[in-house]
Amino acid sequence: MRKKIVAGNWKMNTTFQEGIDLAIEINNLVVEKAHKDVIVVVAPPFTHISEVNKAVDNDRIFVAGQNCATENSGAFTGEISAEMLWSAGADFVILGHSERRSYYGETNEKLKIKVAKALEFNLTPIYCVGEVLEEREANKHFEVIKEQIEKVLFDLSEADFEKVVIAYEPVWAIGTGKTASPEQAQEIHKYIRTLLTAKFGDAAKKTSILYGGSCKPSNAKELFANADVDGGLIGGAALSANDFLAIINAF
Ligand code: 13P
């Protein structure tokens, strides 16, 4: 069975105390009111992970990092390893977010290493793919996504592949208020599943593929209603506990 997942990517938002307060607010709403069959993940800034993890019900809310290093430890100033995330209580890690790809030079080659590191330290990677506007306008979006999937995931063993979650985030829809239409989302999600099925067979039927990009309470239901959309990776709307809950309950 494919899992339904709604993950909140807080990005570089909230001070430490604001983050803890938000986590407590989300936790109270989720424990009381969220659909039980949806896996809920929050990805606060690194500095908040340990305390957010303590503030939430660990059977109900999982904590994610927003990135991890390609190395395990050593002289890499400013980096955070997968093992550090795990030791602070994270169960997931977002990898390959378009903001990391475009502002911090993260290539498919680097991301392949990061996915392997996450798996080595028992973190579930939420691996992000997506095209920029020019690529979509040039009708290159399928090609771009194919490369992002093949170069990063295709050398995984089937057992490791089964642990990976994928997020399709069209870059033109992130933080812009412009959402992909449900048809556009389904088209790409189906395409991703077809690529994965060609490589990994039936295991790909169980892969959760999340949509991200201006997903909010008003459009989550129509996005999640699609056969290959298994949830969402939420940015702005995840900073409001009420909006986040409404998205979780949009299934
Ligand atoms: P928004 O929901 O703010 O568009 O951000 C999406 C995103 O980048 C989640 O990772």
mmCIF file of C-alpha atoms and ligand atoms in Angstrom:
data_model
loop_
_atom_site.group_PDB
_atom_site.id
_atom_site.type_symbol
_atom_site.label_atom_id
_atom_site.label_comp_id
_atom_site.label_asym_id
_atom_site.label_seq_id
_atom_site.Cartn_x
_atom_site.Cartn_y
_atom_site.Cartn_z
ATOM 1 C CA MET A 1 0.000 0.000 0.000
ATOM 2 C CA ARG A 2 1.140 3.473 -0.899
ATOM 3 C CA LYS A 3 1.330 5.825 2.056
ATOM 4 C CA LYS A 4 -0.388 9.204 2.167
ATOM 5 C CA ILE A 5 2.080 11.799 3.389
ATOM 6 C CA VAL A 6 1.803 15.514 4.076
ATOM 7 C CA ALA A 7 5.119 17.165 4.900
ATOM 8 C CA GLY A 8 5.670 20.770 5.933
ATOM 9 C CA ASN A 9 8.894 22.369 4.769
ATOM 10 C CA TRP A 10 9.424 25.335 7.045
ATOM 11 C CA LYS A 11 12.461 26.480 5.019
ATOM 12 C CA MET A 12 14.443 29.269 6.795
ATOM 13 C CA ASN A 13 11.529 30.472 8.883
ATOM 14 C CA THR A 14 10.830 30.783 12.632
ATOM 15 C CA THR A 15 13.118 31.621 15.497
ATOM 16 C CA PHE A 16 13.734 28.763 17.909
ATOM 17 C CA GLN A 17 10.836 29.673 20.209
ATOM 18 C CA GLU A 18 8.464 30.387 17.306
ATOM 19 C CA GLY A 19 9.339 26.983 15.880
ATOM 20 C CA ILE A 20 8.629 25.164 19.133
ATOM 21 C CA ASP A 21 5.340 27.056 19.531
ATOM 22 C CA LEU A 22 4.335 26.158 15.958
ATOM 23 C CA ALA A 23 5.245 22.507 16.512
ATOM 24 C CA ILE A 24 3.116 22.379 19.682
ATOM 25 C CA GLU A 25 0.188 24.027 17.876
ATOM 26 C CA ILE A 26 0.463 21.606 14.938
ATOM 27 C CA ASN A 27 0.795 18.662 17.295
ATOM 28 C CA ASN A 28 -2.332 19.568 19.267
ATOM 29 C CA LEU A 29 -4.395 19.911 16.099
ATOM 30 C CA VAL A 30 -2.995 16.788 14.461
ATOM 31 C CA VAL A 31 -3.445 14.576 17.517
ATOM 32 C CA GLU A 32 -7.014 15.747 17.943
ATOM 33 C CA LYS A 33 -8.283 16.247 14.421
ATOM 34 C CA ALA A 34 -6.078 14.877 11.648
ATOM 35 C CA HIS A 35 -7.010 11.899 9.522
ATOM 36 C CA LYS A 36 -5.196 8.950 11.055
ATOM 37 C CA ASP A 37 -4.137 7.378 7.771
ATOM 38 C CA VAL A 38 -1.990 10.347 6.760
ATOM 39 C CA ILE A 39 1.677 10.411 7.765
ATOM 40 C CA VAL A 40 2.534 13.902 8.979
ATOM 41 C CA VAL A 41 6.069 15.271 8.707
ATOM 42 C CA VAL A 42 7.488 18.628 9.725
ATOM 43 C CA ALA A 43 10.857 19.889 8.515
ATOM 44 C CA PRO A 44 11.993 22.744 10.762
ATOM 45 C CA PRO A 45 15.404 24.415 10.543
ATOM 46 C CA PHE A 46 18.278 22.232 11.829
ATOM 47 C CA THR A 47 18.558 24.199 15.093
ATOM 48 C CA HIS A 48 14.998 23.260 16.093
ATOM 49 C CA ILE A 49 14.947 19.556 15.221
ATOM 50 C CA SER A 50 15.767 18.013 18.562
ATOM 51 C CA GLU A 51 13.370 20.187 20.542
ATOM 52 C CA VAL A 52 10.568 19.932 17.954
ATOM 53 C CA ASN A 53 10.963 16.183 18.117
ATOM 54 C CA LYS A 54 10.502 16.283 21.882
ATOM 55 C CA ALA A 55 7.491 18.602 21.575
ATOM 56 C CA VAL A 56 5.440 16.358 19.289
ATOM 57 C CA ASP A 57 3.780 12.976 19.662
ATOM 58 C CA ASN A 58 6.326 10.732 17.992
ATOM 59 C CA ASP A 59 3.697 8.217 16.931
ATOM 60 C CA ARG A 60 1.856 10.900 15.018
ATOM 61 C CA ILE A 61 4.358 13.458 13.732
ATOM 62 C CA PHE A 62 7.748 12.753 12.199
ATOM 63 C CA VAL A 63 10.558 15.266 11.963
ATOM 64 C CA ALA A 64 12.688 15.889 8.878
ATOM 65 C CA GLY A 65 15.872 17.724 8.039
ATOM 66 C CA GLN A 66 15.836 20.038 5.032
ATOM 67 C CA ASN A 67 19.179 18.817 3.690
ATOM 68 C CA CYS A 68 22.163 16.683 4.740
ATOM 69 C CA ALA A 69 25.855 16.515 3.950
ATOM 70 C CA THR A 70 27.560 14.207 1.470
ATOM 71 C CA GLU A 71 30.069 13.258 4.202
ATOM 72 C CA ASN A 72 29.663 11.477 7.534
ATOM 73 C CA SER A 73 31.866 13.744 9.673
ATOM 74 C CA GLY A 74 35.050 15.762 9.634
ATOM 75 C CA ALA A 75 36.311 19.157 8.555
ATOM 76 C CA PHE A 76 33.242 20.396 6.676
ATOM 77 C CA THR A 77 32.357 23.638 8.429
ATOM 78 C CA GLY A 78 28.671 24.387 8.473
ATOM 79 C CA GLU A 79 27.526 20.981 7.254
ATOM 80 C CA ILE A 80 25.097 18.624 9.025
ATOM 81 C CA SER A 81 25.420 14.894 8.425
ATOM 82 C CA ALA A 82 22.638 12.367 8.014
ATOM 83 C CA GLU A 83 23.784 10.673 11.192
ATOM 84 C CA MET A 84 23.534 13.957 13.115
ATOM 85 C CA LEU A 85 19.963 14.404 11.890
ATOM 86 C CA TRP A 86 19.098 10.887 12.907
ATOM 87 C CA SER A 87 20.727 11.341 16.320
ATOM 88 C CA ALA A 88 18.680 14.522 16.873
ATOM 89 C CA GLY A 89 15.462 12.609 16.246
ATOM 90 C CA ALA A 90 14.799 13.079 12.538
ATOM 91 C CA ASP A 91 13.209 10.247 10.561
ATOM 92 C CA PHE A 92 13.092 11.970 7.170
ATOM 93 C CA VAL A 93 15.271 14.337 5.157
ATOM 94 C CA ILE A 94 14.288 16.544 2.227
ATOM 95 C CA LEU A 95 16.913 16.269 -0.519
ATOM 96 C CA GLY A 96 17.289 18.063 -3.824
ATOM 97 C CA HIS A 97 14.843 20.857 -3.124
ATOM 98 C CA SER A 98 14.959 23.302 -6.031
ATOM 99 C CA GLU A 99 16.191 26.055 -3.701
ATOM 100 C CA ARG A 100 19.184 23.866 -2.837
ATOM 101 C CA ARG A 101 19.732 23.001 -6.491
ATOM 102 C CA SER A 102 19.598 26.595 -7.693
ATOM 103 C CA TYR A 103 21.159 28.587 -4.805
ATOM 104 C CA TYR A 104 23.668 26.055 -3.471
ATOM 105 C CA GLY A 105 24.770 24.244 -6.585
ATOM 106 C CA GLU A 106 23.368 20.823 -5.703
ATOM 107 C CA THR A 107 23.786 18.565 -8.693
ATOM 108 C CA ASN A 108 22.225 15.187 -9.404
ATOM 109 C CA GLU A 109 25.675 13.675 -8.732
ATOM 110 C CA LYS A 110 25.801 15.198 -5.228
ATOM 111 C CA LEU A 111 22.208 14.247 -4.541
ATOM 112 C CA LYS A 112 22.883 10.633 -5.396
ATOM 113 C CA ILE A 113 25.463 10.592 -2.584
ATOM 114 C CA LYS A 114 23.095 12.385 -0.189
ATOM 115 C CA VAL A 115 20.296 9.889 -0.850
ATOM 116 C CA ALA A 116 22.723 7.057 -0.076
ATOM 117 C CA LYS A 117 23.834 8.788 3.145
ATOM 118 C CA ALA A 118 20.241 9.284 4.253
ATOM 119 C CA LEU A 119 19.458 5.614 3.694
ATOM 120 C CA GLU A 120 22.643 4.523 5.446
ATOM 121 C CA PHE A 121 21.504 6.361 8.590
ATOM 122 C CA ASN A 122 17.879 5.231 8.505
ATOM 123 C CA LEU A 123 16.410 8.476 7.242
ATOM 124 C CA THR A 124 13.662 8.394 4.637
ATOM 125 C CA PRO A 125 14.719 10.687 1.803
ATOM 126 C CA ILE A 126 12.031 12.959 0.366
ATOM 127 C CA TYR A 127 13.745 13.431 -2.963
ATOM 128 C CA CYS A 128 12.562 16.523 -4.867
ATOM 129 C CA VAL A 129 12.403 16.884 -8.625
ATOM 130 C CA GLY A 130 10.900 19.556 -10.843
ATOM 131 C CA GLU A 131 11.437 21.799 -13.816
ATOM 132 C CA VAL A 132 11.911 25.565 -14.024
ATOM 133 C CA LEU A 133 9.547 27.693 -16.074
ATOM 134 C CA GLU A 134 11.845 27.953 -19.118
ATOM 135 C CA GLU A 135 12.143 24.173 -19.239
ATOM 136 C CA ARG A 136 8.369 23.752 -19.175
ATOM 137 C CA GLU A 137 7.907 26.426 -21.828
ATOM 138 C CA ALA A 138 10.486 24.690 -24.010
ATOM 139 C CA ASN A 139 8.617 21.410 -23.459
ATOM 140 C CA LYS A 140 11.685 19.957 -21.754
ATOM 141 C CA HIS A 141 10.047 19.144 -18.419
ATOM 142 C CA PHE A 142 9.798 15.389 -19.031
ATOM 143 C CA GLU A 143 13.448 15.232 -20.023
ATOM 144 C CA VAL A 144 14.601 17.210 -16.968
ATOM 145 C CA ILE A 145 12.599 15.074 -14.557
ATOM 146 C CA LYS A 146 13.768 11.865 -16.216
ATOM 147 C CA GLU A 147 17.369 12.901 -15.682
ATOM 148 C CA GLN A 148 16.753 13.924 -12.060
ATOM 149 C CA ILE A 149 15.161 10.537 -11.359
ATOM 150 C CA GLU A 150 17.550 8.329 -13.334
ATOM 151 C CA LYS A 151 20.819 9.924 -12.215
ATOM 152 C CA VAL A 152 19.932 9.917 -8.533
ATOM 153 C CA LEU A 153 17.774 6.849 -7.935
ATOM 154 C CA PHE A 154 18.484 4.267 -10.609
ATOM 155 C CA ASP A 155 21.538 2.719 -8.953
ATOM 156 C CA LEU A 156 19.654 2.003 -5.728
ATOM 157 C CA SER A 157 18.911 -1.574 -4.769
ATOM 158 C CA GLU A 158 15.217 -2.437 -4.824
ATOM 159 C CA ALA A 159 15.218 -2.641 -1.017
ATOM 160 C CA ASP A 160 16.626 0.891 -0.733
ATOM 161 C CA PHE A 161 14.407 2.248 -3.492
ATOM 162 C CA GLU A 162 11.348 1.126 -1.539
ATOM 163 C CA LYS A 163 12.303 3.511 1.275
ATOM 164 C CA VAL A 164 12.389 6.624 -0.927
ATOM 165 C CA VAL A 165 9.615 9.218 -1.126
ATOM 166 C CA ILE A 166 9.515 11.531 -4.146
ATOM 167 C CA ALA A 167 8.218 15.077 -4.318
ATOM 168 C CA TYR A 168 7.371 16.720 -7.625
ATOM 169 C CA GLU A 169 7.747 20.458 -7.216
ATOM 170 C CA PRO A 170 7.477 22.500 -10.408
ATOM 171 C CA VAL A 171 9.805 25.398 -9.616
ATOM 172 C CA TRP A 172 7.448 27.912 -11.257
ATOM 173 C CA ALA A 173 4.790 26.977 -8.690
ATOM 174 C CA ILE A 174 6.944 27.333 -5.560
ATOM 175 C CA GLY A 175 6.032 30.355 -3.459
ATOM 176 C CA THR A 176 4.428 32.019 -6.464
ATOM 177 C CA GLY A 177 0.780 31.319 -5.697
ATOM 178 C CA LYS A 178 0.659 29.616 -9.115
ATOM 179 C CA THR A 179 -0.233 25.967 -8.576
ATOM 180 C CA ALA A 180 0.099 23.240 -11.173
ATOM 181 C CA SER A 181 -3.378 22.232 -12.276
ATOM 182 C CA PRO A 182 -4.521 18.831 -11.004
ATOM 183 C CA GLU A 183 -4.094 17.567 -14.592
ATOM 184 C CA GLN A 184 -0.540 18.886 -14.836
ATOM 185 C CA ALA A 185 0.346 17.329 -11.481
ATOM 186 C CA GLN A 186 -1.199 13.967 -12.365
ATOM 187 C CA GLU A 187 0.520 13.949 -15.759
ATOM 188 C CA ILE A 188 3.965 14.314 -14.216
ATOM 189 C CA HIS A 189 3.290 12.023 -11.248
ATOM 190 C CA LYS A 190 2.135 9.326 -13.628
ATOM 191 C CA TYR A 191 5.192 9.895 -15.780
ATOM 192 C CA ILE A 192 7.463 9.544 -12.730
ATOM 193 C CA ARG A 193 5.711 6.320 -11.730
ATOM 194 C CA THR A 194 6.071 4.965 -15.253
ATOM 195 C CA LEU A 195 9.811 5.671 -15.198
ATOM 196 C CA LEU A 196 10.137 4.009 -11.799
ATOM 197 C CA THR A 197 8.083 1.005 -12.849
ATOM 198 C CA ALA A 198 10.271 0.458 -15.910
ATOM 199 C CA LYS A 199 13.289 0.256 -13.606
ATOM 200 C CA PHE A 200 11.990 -1.197 -10.328
ATOM 201 C CA GLY A 201 8.836 -3.024 -11.390
ATOM 202 C CA ASP A 202 5.963 -3.423 -8.971
ATOM 203 C CA ALA A 203 7.905 -1.770 -6.142
ATOM 204 C CA ALA A 204 7.077 1.559 -7.823
ATOM 205 C CA LYS A 205 3.391 1.022 -7.136
ATOM 206 C CA LYS A 206 4.197 1.561 -3.466
ATOM 207 C CA THR A 207 6.230 4.744 -3.932
ATOM 208 C CA SER A 208 4.626 7.830 -2.422
ATOM 209 C CA ILE A 209 4.868 10.752 -4.840
ATOM 210 C CA LEU A 210 4.035 14.110 -3.251
ATOM 211 C CA TYR A 211 3.109 17.352 -4.972
ATOM 212 C CA GLY A 212 4.653 20.657 -3.896
ATOM 213 C CA GLY A 213 4.215 24.228 -5.080
ATOM 214 C CA SER A 214 1.618 26.665 -3.677
ATOM 215 C CA CYS A 215 -0.421 23.801 -2.271
ATOM 216 C CA LYS A 216 -2.948 25.211 0.172
ATOM 217 C CA PRO A 217 -6.284 24.323 1.790
ATOM 218 C CA SER A 218 -8.217 25.669 -1.212
ATOM 219 C CA ASN A 219 -6.523 23.443 -3.799
ATOM 220 C CA ALA A 220 -5.222 20.429 -1.851
ATOM 221 C CA LYS A 221 -8.366 18.359 -2.297
ATOM 222 C CA GLU A 222 -8.359 18.497 -6.088
ATOM 223 C CA LEU A 223 -4.624 17.795 -6.205
ATOM 224 C CA PHE A 224 -4.802 14.842 -3.788
ATOM 225 C CA ALA A 225 -7.775 13.362 -5.655
ATOM 226 C CA ASN A 226 -5.467 12.262 -8.492
ATOM 227 C CA ALA A 227 -4.504 8.620 -8.771
ATOM 228 C CA ASP A 228 -0.740 9.230 -8.585
ATOM 229 C CA VAL A 229 -0.686 12.122 -6.117
ATOM 230 C CA ASP A 230 -0.023 10.649 -2.692
ATOM 231 C CA GLY A 231 0.232 13.827 -0.671
ATOM 232 C CA GLY A 232 2.010 17.136 -0.507
ATOM 233 C CA LEU A 233 5.241 18.905 0.357
ATOM 234 C CA ILE A 234 3.979 22.185 1.719
ATOM 235 C CA GLY A 235 5.918 25.443 2.091
ATOM 236 C CA GLY A 236 4.136 28.645 3.080
ATOM 237 C CA ALA A 237 0.897 27.016 4.204
ATOM 238 C CA ALA A 238 2.806 24.712 6.570
ATOM 239 C CA LEU A 239 3.663 27.734 8.738
ATOM 240 C CA SER A 240 0.019 28.023 9.749
ATOM 241 C CA ALA A 241 -1.101 25.128 11.955
ATOM 242 C CA ASN A 242 -4.706 25.505 10.818
ATOM 243 C CA ASP A 243 -3.852 25.564 7.110
ATOM 244 C CA PHE A 244 -1.502 22.609 7.543
ATOM 245 C CA LEU A 245 -4.241 20.608 9.276
ATOM 246 C CA ALA A 246 -6.724 21.514 6.543
ATOM 247 C CA ILE A 247 -4.277 20.208 3.928
ATOM 248 C CA ILE A 248 -3.732 16.976 5.882
ATOM 249 C CA ASN A 249 -7.489 16.523 6.023
ATOM 250 C CA ALA A 250 -7.947 17.277 2.325
ATOM 251 C CA PHE A 251 -7.623 13.564 1.526
HETATM 252 P P1 13P B 1 5.171 26.753 -1.280
HETATM 253 O O1 13P B 1 4.106 25.833 -0.752
HETATM 254 O O2 13P B 1 5.408 27.936 -0.391
HETATM 255 O O3 13P B 1 4.935 27.116 -2.712
HETATM 256 O O4 13P B 1 6.553 25.941 -1.235
HETATM 257 C C1 13P B 1 6.591 24.663 -1.735
HETATM 258 C C2 13P B 1 7.884 24.053 -1.383
HETATM 259 O O5 13P B 1 8.910 24.465 -1.863
HETATM 260 C C3 13P B 1 7.890 22.951 -0.411
HETATM 261 O O6 13P B 1 9.126 22.332 -0.357
#
